[in-house]
Short mmCIF file of C-alpha atoms in Angstrom, two decimals:
data_model
loop_
_atom_site.label_atom_id
_atom_site.label_comp_id
_atom_site.label_asym_id
_atom_site.label_seq_id
_atom_site.Cartn_x
_atom_site.Cartn_y
_atom_site.Cartn_z
CA MET A 228 0.00 0.00 0.00
CA THR A 229 1.34 3.44 -0.83
CA LEU A 230 2.05 5.98 1.88
CA HIS A 231 -0.79 8.17 0.55
CA LYS A 232 -3.31 5.31 0.82
CA THR A 233 -2.06 4.36 4.30
CA VAL A 234 -2.46 7.94 5.54
CA LEU A 235 -5.92 8.18 3.98
CA LEU A 236 -7.04 4.86 5.49
CA THR A 237 -5.76 5.86 8.93
CA ALA A 238 -7.53 9.23 8.70
CA LEU A 239 -10.81 7.56 7.71
CA LEU A 240 -10.56 5.07 10.59
CA LEU A 241 -9.89 7.86 13.09
CA MET A 242 -12.82 9.89 11.76
CA ALA A 243 -15.03 6.80 12.12
CA GLY A 244 -14.03 6.54 15.78
CA CYS A 245 -11.71 3.58 15.54
CA THR A 246 -8.09 2.70 14.88
CA PRO A 247 -6.66 -0.35 13.16
CA ASP A 248 -6.32 -1.96 16.64
CA THR A 249 -9.89 -1.13 17.77
CA PRO A 250 -12.29 -4.08 17.59
CA ALA A 251 -15.41 -1.92 17.20
CA SER A 252 -16.81 1.47 16.27
CA VAL A 253 -20.20 3.18 16.35
CA SER A 254 -22.08 5.40 13.95
CA ASP A 255 -25.36 7.33 14.09
CA ALA A 256 -25.13 7.45 17.90
CA TRP A 257 -27.42 9.69 19.97
CA VAL A 258 -29.39 9.96 23.22
CA ARG A 259 -33.08 10.88 23.15
CA LEU A 260 -34.04 14.03 25.06
CA PRO A 261 -36.35 12.78 27.82
CA ALA A 262 -39.71 14.24 28.77
CA THR A 263 -39.46 17.20 31.15
CA GLY A 264 -38.65 16.02 34.65
CA SER A 265 -37.74 12.47 33.66
CA THR A 266 -34.47 10.94 34.88
CA ASN A 267 -34.55 8.23 32.20
CA SER A 268 -33.62 8.25 28.54
CA ALA A 269 -32.46 5.89 25.78
CA ALA A 270 -29.37 5.64 23.60
CA TYR A 271 -29.31 4.47 19.99
CA MET A 272 -26.48 3.69 17.59
CA THR A 273 -25.11 1.27 15.04
CA ILE A 274 -22.30 -0.85 16.48
CA ASN A 275 -19.74 -2.18 13.99
CA ASN A 276 -17.57 -5.19 14.83
CA HIS A 277 -14.19 -5.03 13.06
CA ALA A 278 -12.85 -8.19 14.72
CA SER A 279 -12.72 -11.71 13.31
CA THR A 280 -14.69 -13.06 16.30
CA ASP A 281 -18.09 -12.29 17.83
CA LEU A 282 -18.23 -9.09 19.88
CA VAL A 283 -20.41 -9.65 22.95
CA LEU A 284 -21.32 -6.52 24.88
CA THR A 285 -22.41 -7.38 28.40
CA GLU A 286 -22.56 -4.04 30.19
CA VAL A 287 -22.78 -0.28 29.69
CA ARG A 288 -21.62 2.29 32.23
CA SER A 289 -21.88 6.06 32.56
CA SER A 290 -21.02 8.58 35.26
CA LYS A 291 -24.26 10.35 34.29
CA PHE A 292 -26.62 7.44 35.12
CA GLY A 293 -27.12 5.19 38.11
CA ARG A 294 -28.16 2.25 35.95
CA ILE A 295 -28.08 1.26 32.28
CA GLU A 296 -29.82 -1.80 30.85
CA ILE A 297 -29.86 -3.37 27.41
CA HIS A 298 -33.48 -3.55 26.23
CA ARG A 299 -35.46 -5.03 23.37
CA THR A 300 -38.86 -3.60 22.48
CA GLN A 301 -41.17 -6.26 21.08
CA MET A 302 -44.82 -7.08 20.54
CA VAL A 303 -46.14 -9.54 23.17
CA ALA A 304 -49.79 -10.62 22.94
CA GLY A 305 -50.64 -7.48 20.98
CA VAL A 306 -48.90 -5.12 23.41
CA MET A 307 -45.52 -3.41 22.89
CA GLN A 308 -43.22 -4.27 25.81
CA MET A 309 -39.61 -3.60 26.76
CA ARG A 310 -37.60 -6.57 28.00
CA THR A 311 -34.13 -6.50 29.55
CA ILE A 312 -31.66 -8.74 27.74
CA PRO A 313 -28.28 -9.81 29.15
CA GLU A 314 -26.05 -8.95 26.18
CA LEU A 315 -25.67 -7.81 22.61
CA SER A 316 -23.80 -10.08 20.19
CA ILE A 317 -22.36 -8.73 16.94
CA PRO A 318 -20.92 -11.23 14.44
CA PRO A 319 -17.42 -10.85 12.96
CA SER A 320 -17.28 -7.96 10.48
CA GLY A 321 -20.97 -7.36 11.24
CA GLN A 322 -23.09 -4.60 12.69
CA LEU A 323 -26.05 -4.23 15.02
CA GLU A 324 -28.55 -1.36 15.02
CA LEU A 325 -29.96 0.02 18.25
CA GLN A 326 -32.98 2.11 17.28
CA PRO A 327 -36.31 3.40 18.61
CA GLY A 328 -38.86 0.58 18.74
CA GLY A 329 -36.16 -2.13 18.83
CA LEU A 330 -32.91 -2.78 20.62
CA HIS A 331 -31.69 0.17 22.71
CA LEU A 332 -29.79 1.15 25.83
CA MET A 333 -32.12 2.26 28.63
CA LEU A 334 -30.41 5.03 30.61
CA MET A 335 -31.92 5.30 34.09
CA GLU A 336 -31.54 7.39 37.22
CA SER A 337 -29.63 10.36 35.79
CA THR A 338 -27.47 12.22 38.30
CA SER A 339 -28.57 15.62 36.93
CA PRO A 340 -31.11 17.00 34.43
CA ILE A 341 -30.53 15.94 30.82
CA THR A 342 -30.40 18.86 28.37
CA GLU A 343 -30.53 19.06 24.59
CA GLY A 344 -27.05 19.24 23.06
CA GLU A 345 -25.41 17.79 26.19
CA ARG A 346 -22.73 15.12 25.63
CA ILE A 347 -23.34 11.86 27.54
CA PRO A 348 -20.33 9.62 28.33
CA LEU A 349 -20.90 5.88 27.85
CA THR A 350 -18.52 2.94 28.14
CA LEU A 351 -19.46 -0.29 26.36
CA LEU A 352 -17.95 -3.37 28.03
CA SER A 353 -17.44 -7.00 27.20
CA ASN A 354 -17.03 -9.25 30.24
CA GLY A 355 -15.93 -6.32 32.40
CA GLU A 356 -13.40 -4.99 29.87
CA PRO A 357 -14.00 -1.63 28.13
CA VAL A 358 -14.48 -1.96 24.38
CA LEU A 359 -15.59 1.57 23.44
CA GLU A 360 -15.60 4.96 25.18
CA LEU A 361 -18.31 7.18 23.68
CA ASN A 362 -19.74 10.69 24.09
CA LEU A 363 -23.25 10.85 22.63
CA THR A 364 -25.18 14.03 21.95
CA VAL A 365 -28.66 14.47 23.44
CA SER A 366 -31.26 15.29 20.77
CA ARG A 367 -35.05 15.35 20.29
CA GLN A 368 -34.68 13.07 17.26
CA ALA A 369 -32.10 11.02 15.37
CA PRO A 370 -29.37 13.09 13.72
#
């Protein structure tokens, strides 16, 4: 590979939020602005697995929230319900979309009011080990 192509590839990887050694990246990430007075919100994103093995995310942490759960919204007996699931699994070289009405991260018990435009720190973990450090922007709707 020429030096020009190597520099370009490295720049594109950094802009995408990953490096050649990073097993994952995210795109289209955001946090929904909650209803006035609510201490809960939700985070959405597309998670890309750059590794040659499954990426299994088992936990999400944030200094802004007391608790974060992985949820799936689904229709059960004609009623939409949210269910907590233990993990998210992304196949090698695959991606997984977290979006309204489907998989999402439920952000609960915020330590302070959540405001539009605020940046929310999140750490995605696999078996207790950090995989991605993120800062998501709070918005009324998807960017």
